[in-house]
Coordinates of N, CA and C in Angstrom, one line a residue:
M1 N -18.8 -3.4 -1.2 CA -18.0 -4.0 -0.2 C -18.6 -5.3 0.2
S2 N -17.8 -6.3 0.5 CA -18.3 -7.7 0.9 C -19.0 -7.6 2.2
S3 N -20.1 -8.3 2.4 CA -20.8 -8.3 3.6 C -20.1 -9.1 4.7
S4 N -19.2 -10.0 4.3 CA -18.5 -10.8 5.3 C -17.1 -10.9 4.9
P5 N -16.1 -10.8 5.8 CA -14.7 -10.8 5.4 C -14.3 -12.1 4.7
G6 N -13.4 -12.1 3.8 CA -12.9 -13.2 3.1 C -13.6 -13.3 1.7
P7 N -12.9 -13.8 0.7 CA -13.4 -14.0 -0.6 C -14.7 -14.8 -0.6
T8 N -15.7 -14.5 -1.3 CA -17.0 -15.2 -1.3 C -17.3 -15.9 -2.6
G9 N -16.3 -15.8 -3.6 CA -16.5 -16.4 -4.9 C -15.2 -16.4 -5.6
P10 N -15.2 -16.6 -6.9 CA -13.9 -16.6 -7.6 C -13.2 -15.2 -7.4
L11 N -11.9 -15.3 -7.2 CA -11.1 -14.1 -7.0 C -11.2 -13.2 -8.2
P12 N -11.2 -11.9 -8.0 CA -11.2 -11.0 -9.1 C -9.8 -10.7 -9.7
E13 N -9.8 -10.1 -10.8 CA -8.5 -9.5 -11.2 C -8.4 -8.1 -10.6
L14 N -7.2 -7.7 -10.2 CA -7.0 -6.4 -9.7 C -6.1 -5.6 -10.7
H15 N -6.4 -4.4 -11.0 CA -5.7 -3.6 -11.9 C -5.3 -2.2 -11.3
G16 N -4.1 -1.8 -11.5 CA -3.7 -0.5 -11.1 C -2.2 -0.4 -10.9
H17 N -1.7 0.8 -10.9 CA -0.3 1.1 -10.7 C 0.6 0.3 -11.8
G18 N 0.0 0.2 -13.0 CA 0.8 -0.5 -14.0 C 0.9 -2.0 -13.9
L19 N 0.0 -2.6 -13.0 CA 0.0 -4.0 -12.8 C -1.3 -4.6 -13.1
R20 N -1.3 -5.9 -13.3 CA -2.5 -6.8 -13.4 C -2.2 -7.9 -12.5
L21 N -3.1 -8.1 -11.5 CA -3.1 -9.2 -10.6 C -4.2 -10.1 -10.9
R22 N -3.9 -11.4 -11.1 CA -5.0 -12.4 -11.4 C -4.7 -13.7 -10.6
P23 N -5.7 -14.5 -10.3 CA -5.4 -15.7 -9.6 C -4.4 -16.6 -10.4
W24 N -3.6 -17.4 -9.7 CA -2.8 -18.4 -10.3 C -3.6 -19.5 -10.8
D25 N -3.1 -20.1 -11.9 CA -3.8 -21.3 -12.5 C -2.9 -22.5 -12.3
P26 N -3.2 -23.4 -11.4 CA -2.3 -24.6 -11.2 C -2.2 -25.5 -12.5
E27 N -3.1 -25.4 -13.4 CA -3.1 -26.2 -14.6 C -2.3 -25.6 -15.7
S28 N -1.9 -24.4 -15.5 CA -1.1 -23.7 -16.6 C 0.4 -24.0 -16.4
R29 N 1.0 -24.5 -17.5 CA 2.4 -24.8 -17.4 C 3.3 -23.5 -17.2
A30 N 2.9 -22.4 -17.8 CA 3.6 -21.2 -17.6 C 3.5 -20.7 -16.1
D31 N 2.3 -20.9 -15.5 CA 2.2 -20.4 -14.1 C 3.0 -21.3 -13.2
V32 N 3.0 -22.6 -13.5 CA 3.8 -23.6 -12.7 C 5.3 -23.3 -12.8
D33 N 5.7 -23.0 -14.0 CA 7.1 -22.7 -14.2 C 7.5 -21.4 -13.5
T34 N 6.7 -20.4 -13.5 CA 6.9 -19.1 -12.8 C 7.0 -19.3 -11.3
W35 N 6.0 -20.1 -10.8 CA 5.9 -20.4 -9.4 C 7.2 -21.1 -8.9
L36 N 7.6 -22.1 -9.7 CA 8.8 -22.9 -9.3 C 10.0 -22.0 -9.3
R37 N 10.2 -21.1 -10.4 CA 11.3 -20.3 -10.5 C 11.4 -19.3 -9.3
G38 N 10.2 -18.7 -8.9 CA 10.2 -17.8 -7.8 C 10.5 -18.4 -6.5
L39 N 10.0 -19.6 -6.2 CA 10.2 -20.2 -4.9 C 11.6 -21.0 -4.8
T40 N 12.3 -21.1 -5.9 CA 13.6 -21.7 -5.8 C 14.7 -20.7 -6.0
D41 N 14.3 -19.4 -6.2 CA 15.3 -18.4 -6.3 C 16.2 -18.2 -5.1
P42 N 17.5 -18.2 -5.2 CA 18.3 -18.1 -4.0 C 18.0 -16.9 -3.0
E43 N 17.6 -15.8 -3.6 CA 17.3 -14.6 -2.7 C 16.0 -14.9 -2.0
F44 N 15.0 -15.5 -2.6 CA 13.8 -15.9 -1.9 C 14.1 -16.9 -0.8
R45 N 14.9 -17.9 -1.1 CA 15.2 -18.9 -0.1 C 16.1 -18.3 1.0
R46 N 16.7 -17.2 0.8 CA 17.5 -16.6 1.9 C 16.6 -16.1 3.0
W47 N 15.4 -15.7 2.6 CA 14.5 -15.0 3.6 C 13.2 -15.9 3.9
N48 N 13.0 -16.9 3.1 CA 11.7 -17.6 3.3 C 12.0 -19.1 3.2
T49 N 11.3 -19.9 4.0 CA 11.4 -21.4 4.0 C 10.0 -21.9 3.8
P50 N 9.6 -22.4 2.6 CA 8.3 -23.0 2.4 C 8.0 -24.2 3.4
L51 N 6.8 -24.3 3.8 CA 6.4 -25.4 4.7 C 6.7 -26.7 4.1
R52 N 6.5 -26.9 2.8 CA 6.7 -28.1 2.1 C 7.8 -27.9 1.0
P53 N 8.7 -28.8 0.8 CA 9.7 -28.6 -0.2 C 9.1 -28.4 -1.6
I54 N 9.6 -27.4 -2.3 CA 9.2 -27.2 -3.7 C 10.5 -27.2 -4.6
T55 N 10.6 -28.3 -5.3 CA 11.9 -28.5 -6.0 C 11.7 -28.8 -7.5
D56 N 10.5 -29.1 -7.9 CA 10.2 -29.5 -9.3 C 8.8 -29.1 -9.7
A57 N 8.5 -29.3 -11.0 CA 7.2 -28.9 -11.5 C 6.0 -29.6 -10.7
D58 N 6.2 -30.8 -10.4 CA 5.1 -31.5 -9.7 C 4.8 -30.9 -8.3
S59 N 5.9 -30.6 -7.5 CA 5.7 -30.0 -6.2 C 5.2 -28.6 -6.3
A60 N 5.6 -27.9 -7.4 CA 5.1 -26.5 -7.6 C 3.7 -26.5 -7.9
R61 N 3.2 -27.4 -8.8 CA 1.8 -27.5 -9.2 C 0.9 -27.9 -7.9
E62 N 1.4 -28.8 -7.1 CA 0.6 -29.1 -5.9 C 0.6 -28.0 -5.0
S63 N 1.6 -27.2 -4.9 CA 1.6 -26.0 -4.0 C 0.6 -25.0 -4.5
L64 N 0.5 -24.8 -5.8 CA -0.5 -23.9 -6.4 C -1.9 -24.4 -6.2
R65 N -2.1 -25.8 -6.3 CA -3.4 -26.3 -6.0 C -3.8 -26.1 -4.6
R66 N -2.9 -26.2 -3.6 CA -3.2 -25.9 -2.2 C -3.7 -24.5 -2.1
G67 N -2.9 -23.6 -2.8 CA -3.3 -22.2 -2.7 C -4.7 -22.0 -3.3
A68 N -5.0 -22.7 -4.4 CA -6.3 -22.5 -5.0 C -7.4 -23.0 -4.1
R69 N -7.2 -24.1 -3.3 CA -8.2 -24.5 -2.3 C -8.4 -23.5 -1.2
H70 N -7.3 -22.8 -0.8 CA -7.5 -21.7 0.2 C -8.3 -20.6 -0.4
D71 N -8.0 -20.3 -1.7 CA -8.8 -19.2 -2.4 C -10.3 -19.6 -2.4
A72 N -10.6 -20.9 -2.7 CA -11.9 -21.3 -2.8 C -12.7 -21.3 -1.5
D73 N -12.0 -21.7 -0.4 CA -12.7 -21.7 0.9 C -12.7 -20.4 1.7
G74 N -12.1 -19.4 1.1 CA -12.1 -18.0 1.7 C -11.0 -17.8 2.7
T75 N -10.1 -18.7 2.9 CA -9.0 -18.4 3.9 C -7.8 -17.8 3.2
G76 N -7.8 -17.6 1.9 CA -6.6 -17.0 1.3 C -7.0 -16.4 0.0
A77 N -6.1 -15.6 -0.6 CA -6.3 -15.0 -1.9 C -4.9 -14.8 -2.5
S78 N -4.6 -15.6 -3.5 CA -3.3 -15.6 -4.1 C -3.3 -15.1 -5.5
F79 N -2.4 -14.2 -5.8 CA -2.4 -13.5 -7.1 C -1.0 -13.5 -7.8
R80 N -1.1 -13.8 -9.1 CA 0.1 -13.6 -10.0 C 0.2 -12.2 -10.4
I81 N 1.4 -11.6 -10.1 CA 1.7 -10.2 -10.5 C 2.2 -10.1 -11.9
A82 N 1.6 -9.3 -12.7 CA 2.1 -9.2 -14.1 C 2.1 -7.7 -14.5
D83 N 3.0 -7.4 -15.5 CA 3.0 -6.1 -16.1 C 1.6 -5.9 -16.8
A84 N 1.0 -4.7 -16.6 CA -0.3 -4.5 -17.2 C -0.3 -4.5 -18.7
R85 N 0.8 -4.0 -19.3 CA 0.8 -3.8 -20.8 C 1.3 -5.1 -21.4
S86 N 2.4 -5.7 -21.0 CA 3.0 -6.8 -21.7 C 2.4 -8.2 -21.2
G87 N 1.9 -8.2 -20.0 CA 1.4 -9.5 -19.4 C 2.6 -10.3 -18.8
T88 N 3.8 -9.8 -18.8 CA 5.0 -10.5 -18.3 C 4.8 -10.7 -16.8
A89 N 5.0 -12.0 -16.4 CA 5.0 -12.3 -15.0 C 6.1 -11.6 -14.2
L90 N 5.7 -11.0 -13.1 CA 6.7 -10.3 -12.3 C 6.9 -10.9 -10.9
G91 N 5.9 -11.6 -10.4 CA 6.0 -12.1 -9.0 C 4.7 -12.6 -8.5
H92 N 4.6 -12.6 -7.2 CA 3.4 -13.1 -6.5 C 3.1 -12.2 -5.3
I93 N 1.8 -12.1 -5.0 CA 1.3 -11.5 -3.7 C 0.1 -12.2 -3.3
G94 N 0.0 -12.5 -2.0 CA -1.2 -13.2 -1.4 C -1.6 -12.7 -0.1
V95 N -2.9 -12.8 0.2 CA -3.4 -12.6 1.6 C -3.7 -13.9 2.1
N96 N -3.1 -14.3 3.2 CA -3.1 -15.6 3.8 C -3.8 -15.6 5.2
E97 N -4.1 -16.7 5.6 CA -4.6 -16.9 7.0 C -5.7 -15.9 7.3
I98 N -6.7 -15.8 6.4 CA -7.8 -14.8 6.6 C -8.7 -15.4 7.7
H99 N -8.9 -14.5 8.7 CA -9.7 -14.9 9.9 C -11.0 -14.1 9.8
P100 N -12.1 -14.7 9.4 CA -13.3 -13.9 9.2 C -13.9 -13.3 10.4
V101 N -13.7 -13.9 11.6 CA -14.3 -13.3 12.8 C -13.5 -12.1 13.3
M102 N -12.2 -12.2 13.3 CA -11.3 -11.1 13.7 C -11.1 -10.1 12.6
R103 N -11.5 -10.5 11.3 CA -11.3 -9.6 10.2 C -9.8 -9.3 10.0
R104 N -9.0 -10.3 10.0 CA -7.6 -10.2 9.9 C -7.0 -11.1 8.9
G105 N -5.9 -10.7 8.3 CA -5.2 -11.5 7.3 C -3.7 -11.2 7.3
T106 N -2.9 -12.0 6.7 CA -1.5 -11.8 6.6 C -1.1 -11.7 5.1
V107 N -0.3 -10.7 4.8 CA 0.1 -10.6 3.4 C 1.5 -11.0 3.2
G108 N 1.8 -11.6 2.1 CA 3.2 -12.0 1.7 C 3.4 -11.8 0.2
Y109 N 4.6 -11.7 -0.2 CA 4.9 -11.4 -1.6 C 6.3 -11.8 -2.0
W110 N 6.6 -12.0 -3.3 CA 7.9 -12.1 -3.8 C 7.9 -11.6 -5.2
V111 N 9.1 -11.2 -5.7 CA 9.3 -10.6 -7.0 C 10.4 -11.4 -7.7
L112 N 10.2 -11.7 -9.0 CA 11.2 -12.4 -9.7 C 12.5 -11.6 -9.9
P113 N 13.7 -12.2 -10.0 CA 14.9 -11.4 -10.0 C 15.0 -10.3 -11.0
E114 N 14.5 -10.6 -12.2 CA 14.6 -9.6 -13.3 C 13.7 -8.4 -13.1
A115 N 12.7 -8.5 -12.2 CA 11.7 -7.5 -12.0 C 12.0 -6.6 -10.8
R116 N 13.1 -6.9 -10.0 CA 13.4 -6.2 -8.8 C 14.0 -4.8 -9.1
G117 N 13.8 -3.9 -8.2 CA 14.3 -2.6 -8.3 C 13.4 -1.7 -9.1
R118 N 12.1 -2.1 -9.4 CA 11.2 -1.4 -10.2 C 9.9 -1.0 -9.4
G119 N 10.0 -1.2 -8.1 CA 8.8 -0.8 -7.3 C 7.6 -1.8 -7.4
V120 N 7.9 -3.0 -7.9 CA 6.8 -4.0 -8.2 C 6.1 -4.4 -6.8
A121 N 6.9 -4.7 -5.8 CA 6.4 -5.1 -4.6 C 5.5 -4.0 -3.9
T122 N 6.1 -2.8 -4.0 CA 5.3 -1.6 -3.4 C 4.0 -1.4 -4.1
R123 N 4.0 -1.4 -5.5 CA 2.8 -1.2 -6.2 C 1.8 -2.3 -6.0
A124 N 2.3 -3.6 -6.0 CA 1.4 -4.7 -5.8 C 0.8 -4.7 -4.4
L125 N 1.6 -4.3 -3.4 CA 1.1 -4.3 -2.0 C 0.1 -3.2 -1.8
L126 N 0.3 -2.0 -2.4 CA -0.7 -1.0 -2.3 C -2.0 -1.4 -2.9
L127 N -2.0 -2.1 -4.1 CA -3.2 -2.5 -4.8 C -3.9 -3.6 -4.0
T128 N -3.2 -4.6 -3.4 CA -3.8 -5.7 -2.7 C -4.3 -5.2 -1.4
A129 N -3.6 -4.3 -0.7 CA -4.0 -3.9 0.6 C -5.3 -3.1 0.5
R130 N -5.4 -2.3 -0.5 CA -6.7 -1.5 -0.7 C -7.9 -2.5 -0.9
W131 N -7.7 -3.5 -1.7 CA -8.7 -4.5 -2.0 C -9.1 -5.3 -0.7
A132 N -8.0 -5.7 0.0 CA -8.3 -6.5 1.2 C -9.0 -5.7 2.3
L133 N -8.7 -4.4 2.5 CA -9.2 -3.6 3.5 C -10.5 -3.0 3.1
T134 N -10.9 -3.1 1.9 CA -12.2 -2.5 1.5 C -13.1 -3.6 1.0
E135 N -12.8 -4.3 -0.1 CA -13.7 -5.3 -0.7 C -13.8 -6.5 0.2
L136 N -12.7 -6.9 0.9 CA -12.8 -8.0 1.8 C -13.3 -7.6 3.2
A137 N -13.3 -6.3 3.4 CA -13.8 -5.8 4.7 C -12.9 -6.2 5.9
L138 N -11.6 -6.5 5.6 CA -10.7 -6.8 6.7 C -10.4 -5.5 7.5
H139 N -10.2 -5.7 8.8 CA -9.9 -4.6 9.7 C -8.4 -4.5 9.8
R140 N -7.7 -5.6 9.8 CA -6.2 -5.6 10.1 C -5.5 -6.5 9.1
L141 N -4.4 -5.9 8.5 CA -3.6 -6.7 7.6 C -2.2 -6.7 8.1
E142 N -1.7 -7.9 8.4 CA -0.3 -8.0 9.0 C 0.7 -8.4 7.9
L143 N 1.9 -8.1 8.1 CA 3.0 -8.4 7.3 C 4.2 -8.7 8.2
N144 N 4.9 -9.8 8.0 CA 6.1 -10.0 8.7 C 7.2 -10.5 7.8
H145 N 8.5 -10.2 8.2 CA 9.6 -10.6 7.5 C 10.8 -10.9 8.4
A146 N 11.7 -11.7 8.0 CA 12.9 -12.0 8.8 C 13.7 -10.7 9.1
I147 N 14.2 -10.6 10.3 CA 15.0 -9.5 10.6 C 16.3 -9.5 9.7
G148 N 16.6 -8.3 9.2 CA 17.7 -8.2 8.3 C 17.2 -8.0 6.8
H149 N 15.9 -8.3 6.6 CA 15.4 -8.2 5.2 C 15.0 -6.7 5.0
E150 N 15.9 -5.8 4.8 CA 15.7 -4.4 4.8 C 14.8 -4.0 3.6
A151 N 14.9 -4.7 2.5 CA 14.1 -4.3 1.3 C 12.6 -4.5 1.6
S152 N 12.3 -5.6 2.3 CA 10.9 -5.9 2.6 C 10.4 -4.9 3.7
C153 N 11.3 -4.5 4.6 CA 10.9 -3.6 5.6 C 10.6 -2.2 5.0
R154 N 11.3 -1.8 4.0 CA 11.0 -0.5 3.3 C 9.7 -0.6 2.5
V155 N 9.5 -1.7 1.9 CA 8.2 -1.9 1.2 C 7.0 -1.7 2.1
A156 N 7.1 -2.4 3.3 CA 6.0 -2.4 4.3 C 5.8 -0.9 4.7
E157 N 6.8 -0.2 5.1 CA 6.7 1.1 5.6 C 6.2 2.1 4.5
R158 N 6.6 1.9 3.3 CA 6.1 2.8 2.2 C 4.6 2.6 2.0
C159 N 4.2 1.4 2.3 CA 2.7 1.0 2.0 C 1.9 1.2 3.2
G160 N 2.4 1.9 4.2 CA 1.6 2.3 5.4 C 1.5 1.2 6.4
F161 N 2.3 0.1 6.4 CA 2.3 -0.9 7.4 C 3.3 -0.5 8.5
R162 N 2.8 -0.1 9.6 CA 3.6 0.4 10.7 C 4.4 -0.8 11.3
H163 N 5.6 -0.5 11.7 CA 6.4 -1.5 12.4 C 5.9 -1.6 13.9
E164 N 5.5 -2.8 14.3 CA 4.9 -2.9 15.6 C 5.8 -3.6 16.6
G165 N 6.9 -4.2 16.1 CA 7.8 -4.9 17.1 C 8.5 -6.1 16.5
T166 N 9.1 -6.9 17.3 CA 9.9 -8.1 16.9 C 9.2 -9.3 17.5
M167 N 8.9 -10.3 16.7 CA 8.4 -11.5 17.1 C 9.5 -12.5 17.2
R168 N 9.7 -13.0 18.4 CA 10.9 -13.9 18.7 C 10.6 -15.3 18.2
G169 N 11.6 -15.8 17.4 CA 11.5 -17.2 17.0 C 10.2 -17.5 16.2
A170 N 9.8 -16.6 15.4 CA 8.5 -16.7 14.7 C 8.5 -17.4 13.4
I171 N 9.6 -17.5 12.7 CA 9.7 -18.1 11.4 C 10.9 -19.0 11.3
F172 N 10.9 -19.9 10.3 CA 12.0 -20.8 10.2 C 13.2 -20.1 9.7
E173 N 14.4 -20.6 10.1 CA 15.6 -20.2 9.5 C 15.7 -20.7 8.1
A174 N 16.5 -20.0 7.3 CA 16.6 -20.4 5.9 C 16.9 -21.8 5.7
G175 N 16.1 -22.5 4.9 CA 16.3 -23.9 4.5 C 16.2 -24.9 5.6
R176 N 15.6 -24.5 6.8 CA 15.5 -25.5 7.9 C 14.1 -25.4 8.5
H177 N 13.7 -26.6 9.0 CA 12.4 -26.6 9.7 C 12.6 -27.0 11.2
D178 N 13.8 -27.0 11.6 CA 14.1 -27.3 13.0 C 14.7 -26.2 13.8
T179 N 14.9 -25.0 13.2 CA 15.5 -23.9 13.8 C 14.7 -22.6 13.4
F180 N 14.5 -21.7 14.4 CA 13.7 -20.5 14.1 C 14.5 -19.3 14.2
R181 N 14.0 -18.2 13.7 CA 14.6 -16.9 13.8 C 13.5 -15.8 14.0
D182 N 14.0 -14.6 14.4 CA 13.1 -13.6 14.8 C 12.6 -12.9 13.5
A183 N 11.4 -12.2 13.6 CA 10.8 -11.5 12.5 C 10.3 -10.2 13.0
H184 N 10.3 -9.2 12.1 CA 9.6 -7.9 12.3 C 8.1 -8.1 12.0
L185 N 7.3 -7.5 12.8 CA 5.8 -7.4 12.5 C 5.4 -6.0 12.1
H186 N 4.8 -5.9 11.0 CA 4.2 -4.7 10.5 C 2.7 -4.9 10.4
A187 N 1.9 -3.8 10.5 CA 0.5 -4.0 10.2 C -0.1 -2.7 9.8
R188 N -1.2 -2.8 9.0 CA -2.0 -1.7 8.6 C -3.5 -2.0 8.9
L189 N -4.2 -1.0 9.5 CA -5.6 -1.1 9.8 C -6.4 -0.4 8.7
A190 N -7.6 -0.8 8.6 CA -8.5 -0.2 7.6 C -8.7 1.3 7.8
P191 N -8.7 1.8 9.1 CA -8.8 3.3 9.2 C -7.5 4.1 8.9
D192 N -6.4 3.4 8.8 CA -5.2 4.1 8.6 C -5.2 4.8 7.2
P193 N -4.5 6.0 7.1 CA -4.5 6.6 5.8 C -3.8 5.8 4.8
E194 N -4.2 5.9 3.5 CA -3.6 5.1 2.4 C -2.5 5.9 1.8
P195 N -1.3 5.4 1.7 CA -0.3 6.2 1.0 C -0.6 6.4 -0.5
V196 N -0.1 7.5 -1.0 CA -0.4 7.9 -2.4 C 0.8 7.6 -3.2
L197 N 0.6 6.9 -4.3 CA 1.7 6.6 -5.2 C 1.8 7.7 -6.2
T198 N 3.0 8.3 -6.3 CA 3.3 9.4 -7.2 C 3.5 8.9 -8.7
A199 N 3.5 9.9 -9.6 CA 3.7 9.5 -11.0 C 5.1 8.8 -11.2
T200 N 6.0 9.1 -10.3 CA 7.3 8.4 -10.5 C 7.4 7.1 -9.9
G201 N 6.3 6.6 -9.3 CA 6.2 5.3 -8.7 C 6.7 5.2 -7.3
T202 N 6.8 6.3 -6.6 CA 7.2 6.3 -5.2 C 6.1 6.7 -4.4
V203 N 6.2 6.5 -3.1 CA 5.1 6.8 -2.1 C 5.5 8.0 -1.3

């Protein structure tokens, strides 16, 4: 276990539940293309509004480079989700806003359209939460999503993130930076029991 919360060196690869999670590579054209496709997907944009516009390969690469800087300074941990056997990219999961004193972080994720309905988000979240709450020594891991995003709500609850309430005006409305909407707050603590993934891929 890490002696202080937050990554203290290069991010590891995480393996389990049929997935391989590795750090994103901003200099990889394939990674940039995957990142761009994920963040411009209409379903992603329905529920999420990036702080900076991501519309082409250049803006996608710069976004990945910002993430890599957060990885390097210990305030974030960003992973590309891939199938363990084929290596096919499936989506993204990251621990953001890591607070070393409060031992707290916020988790976020998205899955590519063709990979949805296969439990990818659930499996990736279980894997990442275990790592964050043990190897990073975080005490609290938060997850929030726009109200109405029932799929994300189910993923959170399956992975042991209890619903704690509604945060008023906490996130941007879809496609806007001047209007806000409410979000559900979920959280899991290090002492909370870890859900068990069955052979069928359910919790």
